[in-house]
Tab-separated table of C-alpha atoms in Angstrom:
chain	number	residue	atom	x	y	z
A	1	MET	CA	-98.885	-13.409	92.317
A	2	ASP	CA	-97.594	-12.483	89.532
A	3	VAL	CA	-95.076	-10.218	89.836
A	4	ALA	CA	-93.493	-8.143	87.247
A	5	VAL	CA	-90.294	-6.497	87.941
A	6	LEU	CA	-88.730	-4.256	85.643
A	7	THR	CA	-85.461	-2.659	84.602
A	8	TYR	CA	-84.195	-0.057	82.344
A	9	ASP	CA	-80.823	1.244	81.420
A	10	GLY	CA	-79.016	3.175	84.445
A	11	VAL	CA	-80.895	0.332	86.481
A	12	PHE	CA	-79.484	0.022	90.441
A	13	ASP	CA	-78.463	-3.002	90.417
A	14	SER	CA	-78.067	-4.076	94.097
A	15	GLY	CA	-81.935	-3.192	93.574
A	16	LEU	CA	-82.454	-5.363	90.675
A	17	ALA	CA	-80.198	-8.057	92.440
A	18	ALA	CA	-82.506	-7.724	95.536
A	19	LEU	CA	-85.955	-7.439	94.652
A	20	LEU	CA	-85.153	-10.808	92.711
A	21	ASP	CA	-83.000	-12.501	95.783
A	22	VAL	CA	-85.574	-11.703	98.214
A	23	LEU	CA	-88.192	-13.546	95.794
A	24	ASP	CA	-86.639	-16.336	94.497
A	25	GLY	CA	-85.756	-17.428	98.641
A	26	ALA	CA	-89.410	-17.332	99.302
A	27	ASN	CA	-89.799	-19.575	96.809
A	28	ALA	CA	-87.172	-21.526	97.705
A	29	MET	CA	-88.107	-22.292	101.686
A	30	ARG	CA	-91.558	-21.570	101.706
A	31	GLU	CA	-92.168	-25.621	101.697
A	32	GLU	CA	-90.460	-25.377	104.698
A	33	LEU	CA	-93.617	-24.135	105.927
A	34	PRO	CA	-96.649	-25.739	107.462
A	35	GLU	CA	-98.864	-23.893	104.949
A	36	PRO	CA	-97.243	-22.915	102.418
A	37	PRO	CA	-98.484	-20.393	100.970
A	38	PRO	CA	-98.734	-19.999	96.884
A	39	ALA	CA	-95.768	-19.154	94.795
A	40	TRP	CA	-94.546	-15.728	93.076
A	41	ASN	CA	-94.106	-15.548	89.631
A	42	VAL	CA	-91.536	-13.715	89.182
A	43	SER	CA	-91.038	-11.885	85.008
A	44	THR	CA	-88.128	-9.371	84.181
A	45	ILE	CA	-89.576	-7.408	82.240
A	46	GLY	CA	-88.259	-4.195	80.073
A	47	PHE	CA	-88.779	-2.467	76.692
A	48	ARG	CA	-85.438	-3.070	75.328
A	49	ARG	CA	-84.903	-6.641	75.204
A	50	ARG	CA	-81.342	-6.436	76.103
A	51	ILE	CA	-80.657	-3.148	78.753
A	52	ARG	CA	-77.545	-2.418	80.381
A	53	THR	CA	-77.320	-1.832	83.974
A	54	GLY	CA	-75.898	1.042	86.653
A	55	ALA	CA	-73.136	-1.263	86.482
A	56	GLY	CA	-72.649	-1.906	82.775
A	57	HIS	CA	-73.852	-5.497	83.284
A	58	VAL	CA	-76.556	-6.297	80.342
A	59	VAL	CA	-79.636	-8.150	81.759
A	60	GLU	CA	-82.106	-9.334	79.328
A	61	THR	CA	-85.581	-9.188	79.943
A	62	GLN	CA	-89.563	-9.824	78.661
A	63	PRO	CA	-92.044	-6.852	76.974
A	64	ALA	CA	-93.113	-4.422	79.178
A	65	ASP	CA	-96.573	-5.042	77.689
A	66	THR	CA	-96.288	-8.717	80.232
A	67	ALA	CA	-97.294	-5.880	83.420
A	68	GLU	CA	-100.683	-6.039	81.680
A	69	ASP	CA	-101.383	-9.582	82.958
A	70	ALA	CA	-99.224	-9.161	86.953
A	71	ASP	CA	-100.367	-8.397	90.512
A	72	LEU	CA	-97.397	-6.001	91.486
A	73	LEU	CA	-94.994	-3.620	89.114
A	74	LEU	CA	-91.864	-3.221	91.158
A	75	VAL	CA	-90.068	-0.446	89.676
A	76	PRO	CA	-86.044	-0.837	90.876
A	77	ALA	CA	-84.329	2.419	92.056
A	78	LEU	CA	-82.443	4.613	89.125
A	79	ALA	CA	-78.015	4.060	89.729
A	80	GLU	CA	-77.832	8.263	90.723
A	81	ARG	CA	-76.340	10.009	93.692
A	82	ARG	CA	-76.602	12.872	91.995
A	83	PRO	CA	-80.421	15.209	93.467
A	84	ASP	CA	-80.065	17.720	90.392
A	85	ALA	CA	-79.087	14.462	88.273
A	86	LEU	CA	-81.541	12.429	89.116
A	87	VAL	CA	-84.459	14.770	88.933
A	88	ALA	CA	-83.603	16.147	85.324
A	89	HIS	CA	-83.811	12.207	84.437
A	90	VAL	CA	-86.923	10.847	85.896
A	91	SER	CA	-88.254	13.847	84.495
A	92	GLY	CA	-86.921	13.921	81.253
A	93	PRO	CA	-87.637	12.012	77.309
A	94	ASP	CA	-85.061	8.706	78.870
A	95	ALA	CA	-87.675	8.178	82.159
A	96	ALA	CA	-91.280	8.664	79.845
A	97	PRO	CA	-92.284	5.323	78.331
A	98	VAL	CA	-91.290	4.206	82.369
A	99	ARG	CA	-93.556	7.114	83.704
A	100	ARG	CA	-96.372	6.394	81.332
A	101	LEU	CA	-96.271	2.153	82.277
A	102	VAL	CA	-96.346	3.555	86.493
A	103	ALA	CA	-99.159	5.397	85.658
A	104	GLU	CA	-100.863	2.508	82.863
A	105	THR	CA	-100.561	0.148	85.780
A	106	ARG	CA	-101.790	2.233	88.537
A	107	GLU	CA	-105.002	3.008	86.538
A	108	ARG	CA	-105.124	-0.410	85.846
A	109	ARG	CA	-106.260	-0.759	89.716
A	110	ILE	CA	-102.718	-2.649	89.884
A	111	PRO	CA	-100.225	-2.017	93.101
A	112	VAL	CA	-97.142	-0.340	91.823
A	113	ALA	CA	-93.806	-0.473	94.516
A	114	SER	CA	-89.959	1.469	94.918
A	115	ALA	CA	-87.503	1.954	97.393
A	116	CYS	CA	-84.916	4.164	97.124
A	117	THR	CA	-84.609	6.594	93.949
A	118	GLY	CA	-87.224	4.594	92.231
A	119	THR	CA	-89.853	7.314	94.185
A	120	PHE	CA	-88.944	9.983	92.501
A	121	LEU	CA	-89.805	7.335	89.065
A	122	LEU	CA	-93.335	7.362	90.764
A	123	ALA	CA	-93.809	10.831	92.267
A	124	GLU	CA	-92.717	12.101	88.653
A	125	SER	CA	-95.871	9.808	87.289
A	126	GLY	CA	-98.205	10.766	89.296
A	127	VAL	CA	-98.879	8.849	91.394
A	128	LEU	CA	-98.377	9.204	94.348
A	129	ASP	CA	-100.167	12.339	94.120
A	130	GLY	CA	-102.373	12.729	97.452
A	131	ARG	CA	-100.428	9.600	99.165
A	132	ARG	CA	-97.962	8.975	101.802
A	133	ALA	CA	-94.568	8.059	100.718
A	134	THR	CA	-90.570	7.611	101.444
A	135	THR	CA	-87.621	7.799	100.112
A	136	SER	CA	-84.423	7.777	101.223
A	137	TRP	CA	-83.505	10.173	103.900
A	138	TRP	CA	-80.302	12.220	102.275
A	139	LEU	CA	-82.684	13.413	99.196
A	140	ALA	CA	-86.074	13.818	101.022
A	141	PRO	CA	-84.960	17.335	100.512
A	142	TRP	CA	-85.177	17.488	97.191
A	143	PHE	CA	-88.206	15.357	97.464
A	144	ARG	CA	-90.444	17.627	99.071
A	145	LYS	CA	-89.829	20.061	97.658
A	146	ARG	CA	-90.464	19.227	93.942
A	147	TYR	CA	-93.497	16.849	94.948
A	148	PRO	CA	-95.439	19.162	97.635
A	149	ALA	CA	-98.635	17.295	96.666
A	150	VAL	CA	-97.440	14.350	98.450
A	151	THR	CA	-96.986	13.307	102.094
A	152	LEU	CA	-93.559	13.201	102.820
A	153	ASP	CA	-93.433	9.469	105.962
A	154	GLN	CA	-90.329	9.381	106.702
A	155	THR	CA	-90.691	8.096	110.137
A	156	ARG	CA	-90.925	4.099	109.014
A	157	MET	CA	-88.572	1.995	106.273
A	158	VAL	CA	-91.880	1.308	103.808
A	159	THR	CA	-94.798	2.830	103.184
A	160	THR	CA	-97.930	2.115	101.600
A	161	SER	CA	-100.486	4.175	100.372
A	162	LYS	CA	-103.828	3.273	98.761
A	163	GLY	CA	-101.982	0.293	96.731
A	164	VAL	CA	-99.255	2.364	96.708
A	165	THR	CA	-95.826	0.699	97.805
A	166	THR	CA	-92.035	2.855	99.299
A	167	ALA	CA	-89.245	1.949	100.249
A	168	GLY	CA	-86.310	4.225	102.176
A	169	ALA	CA	-82.173	4.421	100.845
A	170	ALA	CA	-80.837	1.368	98.299
A	171	PHE	CA	-80.488	-1.031	100.279
A	172	GLY	CA	-84.320	-0.776	101.611
A	173	HIS	CA	-84.557	-2.784	98.584
A	174	VAL	CA	-84.317	-5.697	100.883
A	175	ASP	CA	-86.379	-4.037	103.117
A	176	LEU	CA	-89.921	-3.491	100.292
A	177	ALA	CA	-88.893	-7.040	98.900
A	178	LEU	CA	-89.784	-8.264	102.479
A	179	ALA	CA	-92.968	-6.149	102.828
A	180	VAL	CA	-94.567	-8.469	99.409
A	181	VAL	CA	-93.473	-11.514	100.784
A	182	ARG	CA	-95.037	-10.312	104.139
A	183	MET	CA	-98.453	-8.801	102.486
A	184	THR	CA	-99.195	-13.144	101.518
A	185	SER	CA	-97.563	-14.325	104.474
A	186	PRO	CA	-96.078	-13.130	107.488
A	187	ALA	CA	-94.046	-16.225	108.465
A	188	LEU	CA	-92.376	-16.656	105.159
A	189	ALA	CA	-90.866	-12.879	105.571
A	190	GLU	CA	-89.701	-13.765	109.265
A	191	LEU	CA	-87.726	-17.201	107.527
A	192	VAL	CA	-85.764	-15.586	104.224
A	193	ALA	CA	-84.814	-12.477	106.911
A	194	ARG	CA	-83.464	-14.682	109.543
A	195	TYR	CA	-82.140	-16.914	106.346
A	196	LEU	CA	-80.515	-13.411	104.980
A	197	VAL	CA	-79.896	-12.800	108.160
A	198	VAL	CA	-81.768	-8.972	107.662
A	199	ASP	CA	-82.348	-7.122	111.058
A	200	GLU	CA	-85.601	-5.536	111.135
A	201	ARG	CA	-84.433	-1.620	110.061
A	202	PRO	CA	-88.429	0.352	110.867
A	203	SER	CA	-87.007	3.503	109.842
A	204	GLN	CA	-84.329	5.499	108.216
A	205	ALA	CA	-83.710	8.141	110.974
A	206	ALA	CA	-80.906	6.065	112.687
A	207	TYR	CA	-79.234	5.967	109.324
A	208	THR	CA	-80.195	10.224	109.225
A	209	ILE	CA	-76.728	12.813	108.963
A	210	SER	CA	-78.260	16.039	109.706
A	211	SER	CA	-75.887	18.152	108.727
A	212	ALA	CA	-75.918	16.260	104.534
A	213	LEU	CA	-79.600	17.726	104.508
A	214	ALA	CA	-79.000	20.656	106.039
A	215	GLN	CA	-76.929	21.341	102.974
A	216	SER	CA	-79.100	21.145	100.653
A	217	ASP	CA	-80.210	24.875	101.880
A	218	PRO	CA	-78.031	27.998	102.172
A	219	THR	CA	-80.419	29.179	105.749
A	220	LEU	CA	-80.446	25.907	107.417
A	221	ALA	CA	-76.548	25.156	106.114
A	222	ALA	CA	-76.585	28.746	108.600
A	223	PHE	CA	-78.741	27.123	111.356
A	224	GLU	CA	-76.759	24.032	111.500
A	225	ARG	CA	-73.763	26.095	111.758
A	226	TRP	CA	-74.951	27.471	114.517
A	227	ALA	CA	-76.787	25.264	116.479
A	228	ARG	CA	-73.751	23.061	116.823
A	229	THR	CA	-71.610	26.008	118.031
A	230	HIS	CA	-73.902	26.249	120.682
A	231	LEU	CA	-75.404	22.420	121.619
A	232	ASP	CA	-74.550	22.488	125.468
A	233	GLU	CA	-77.099	25.439	125.635
A	234	PRO	CA	-80.844	26.174	125.387
A	235	LEU	CA	-82.089	26.874	122.466
A	236	SER	CA	-82.734	30.146	121.449
A	237	ILE	CA	-84.952	30.690	117.897
A	238	ALA	CA	-84.881	34.907	117.983
A	239	ASP	CA	-80.730	34.091	118.819
A	240	ALA	CA	-80.241	31.744	115.935
A	241	ALA	CA	-82.230	34.324	113.111
A	242	ARG	CA	-80.485	37.002	115.079
A	243	ALA	CA	-77.154	35.031	114.379
A	244	LEU	CA	-78.025	34.371	111.159
A	245	GLY	CA	-79.581	38.073	109.795
A	246	VAL	CA	-82.683	36.411	108.887
A	247	SER	CA	-85.969	36.798	111.090
A	248	GLU	CA	-87.747	33.843	112.747
A	249	ARG	CA	-90.662	33.504	110.833
A	250	THR	CA	-87.437	32.644	107.716
A	251	LEU	CA	-86.051	30.310	109.930
A	252	GLN	CA	-89.234	28.527	110.484
A	253	ARG	CA	-89.884	28.471	106.864
A	254	ALA	CA	-86.598	27.236	105.108
A	255	VAL	CA	-86.556	24.345	107.940
A	256	ARG	CA	-89.460	23.030	107.542
A	257	ARG	CA	-89.388	23.247	103.720
A	258	THR	CA	-86.535	21.467	102.889
A	259	LEU	CA	-86.911	19.282	106.427
A	260	GLY	CA	-90.996	19.311	106.575
A	261	THR	CA	-90.089	19.465	111.064
A	262	SER	CA	-89.531	22.756	112.739
A	263	PRO	CA	-86.348	24.018	114.139
A	264	VAL	CA	-86.103	23.153	117.308
A	265	ARG	CA	-86.746	18.749	116.329
A	266	PHE	CA	-83.582	19.142	113.761
A	267	VAL	CA	-81.685	20.155	116.784
A	268	GLN	CA	-82.417	18.438	118.782
A	269	ASP	CA	-81.505	15.882	115.538
A	270	LEU	CA	-78.531	17.358	115.877
A	271	ARG	CA	-78.015	16.713	120.179
A	272	VAL	CA	-78.866	12.639	119.575
A	273	GLU	CA	-76.363	12.571	116.753
A	274	ARG	CA	-73.789	13.850	118.808
A	275	ALA	CA	-74.684	12.290	122.351
A	276	SER	CA	-74.767	8.901	120.459
A	277	HIS	CA	-70.931	9.637	119.426
A	278	LEU	CA	-70.034	10.654	122.358
A	279	LEU	CA	-71.532	7.127	123.234
A	280	ARG	CA	-70.104	5.011	120.817
A	281	THR	CA	-66.013	7.588	120.980
A	282	THR	CA	-65.508	7.956	124.835
A	283	ASP	CA	-65.747	6.522	128.306
A	284	LEU	CA	-68.317	9.938	129.375
A	285	PRO	CA	-71.112	9.197	131.908
A	286	LEU	CA	-74.161	9.782	130.580
A	287	GLU	CA	-74.784	12.702	132.832
A	288	VAL	CA	-71.446	14.429	131.184
A	289	ILE	CA	-73.039	14.248	128.061
A	290	ALA	CA	-76.462	15.382	128.317
A	291	ARG	CA	-74.947	18.892	129.909
A	292	LYS	CA	-72.680	18.833	126.259
A	293	VAL	CA	-75.520	18.228	124.274
A	294	GLY	CA	-77.768	20.221	126.341
A	295	TYR	CA	-79.753	18.714	128.711
A	296	GLU	CA	-79.700	19.345	132.896
A	297	HIS	CA	-80.358	15.927	133.104
A	298	ALA	CA	-79.429	12.538	131.791
A	299	ASN	CA	-82.949	11.098	131.727
A	300	THR	CA	-84.060	13.868	129.409
A	301	LEU	CA	-81.631	12.003	126.709
A	302	ARG	CA	-81.970	8.652	127.172
A	303	ILE	CA	-85.724	9.191	126.713
A	304	LEU	CA	-84.355	10.236	123.276
A	305	LEU	CA	-81.887	8.334	121.543
A	306	ARG	CA	-84.924	5.750	122.517
A	307	GLU	CA	-87.299	7.639	120.704
A	308	ARG	CA	-85.089	9.060	117.657
A	309	THR	CA	-82.413	5.982	117.538
A	310	GLY	CA	-84.807	2.438	118.644
A	311	GLU	CA	-81.894	2.004	120.566
A	312	THR	CA	-80.876	2.796	124.181
A	313	ALA	CA	-77.602	4.541	125.914
A	314	SER	CA	-76.198	1.679	126.775
A	315	ALA	CA	-76.783	-0.433	123.630
A	316	LEU	CA	-75.093	2.236	122.325
A	317	ARG	CA	-72.045	2.913	124.157
A	318	GLY	CA	-71.594	-1.049	123.334
A	319	ARG	CA	-71.423	-0.500	119.837
């Protein structure tokens, strides 16, 4: 497989390196398998002979038009943490060549893939319209608001939809590169992951900080503050809306618009976050912790923890 890895000014250093390192590792380890898969021929391409990464390093590239002969185009993330600045960049003139290359690549039916902030470049180019995609959990509210034609799927770390693959936050580049290897050889992907000591991370849910997401909308931020002071009580959306001075419908819409979920599920996330913290930092019995986060029965909390974090209460306590 001929893989073109696009580099551009401001590219996220670790994202670029992760893609190159995992694919290089796969090439180095493939002969360890009884039936080795074909090698990956990886080229680093760009719109100038030399580009400067987000951390200021200089990377030499091959011409971007060599992507025409590639079997896969990988687009690493942009080194930008501020949502407003990210959107301004990916939609601005400096990113126009990247958007054009991504769109033209998909027009030729060549698969494209990206992770973290790079998914905004894909969405801005239009190749994610009508598809499922994921992105960094902390950027989800801004992604959902700007790209309503894209179905944001935060239940998985890597999502593939109609020839376009996207992955989650920053070090999701490792998951993305392993997914590329897995498409050809699951056995080799597992071998590379073992050598690199990379645990399977099927979802970003365990890493999500609900309060960080809530700050993107004033109504949601107020609801989050109200909910945290009432975690040990039965949830009443009517009481919450009344306390916030809005209608129940307005509250429902604010949560759905920003997080793509319901107020009930958001409060469940807050309860899981609080329960996980208490399990890690106290010796309180699970029954007591359950009551502190609004559940009468410990088993209800036990099931919810497993569903949302992928871990048992005992495993969380062990941490």
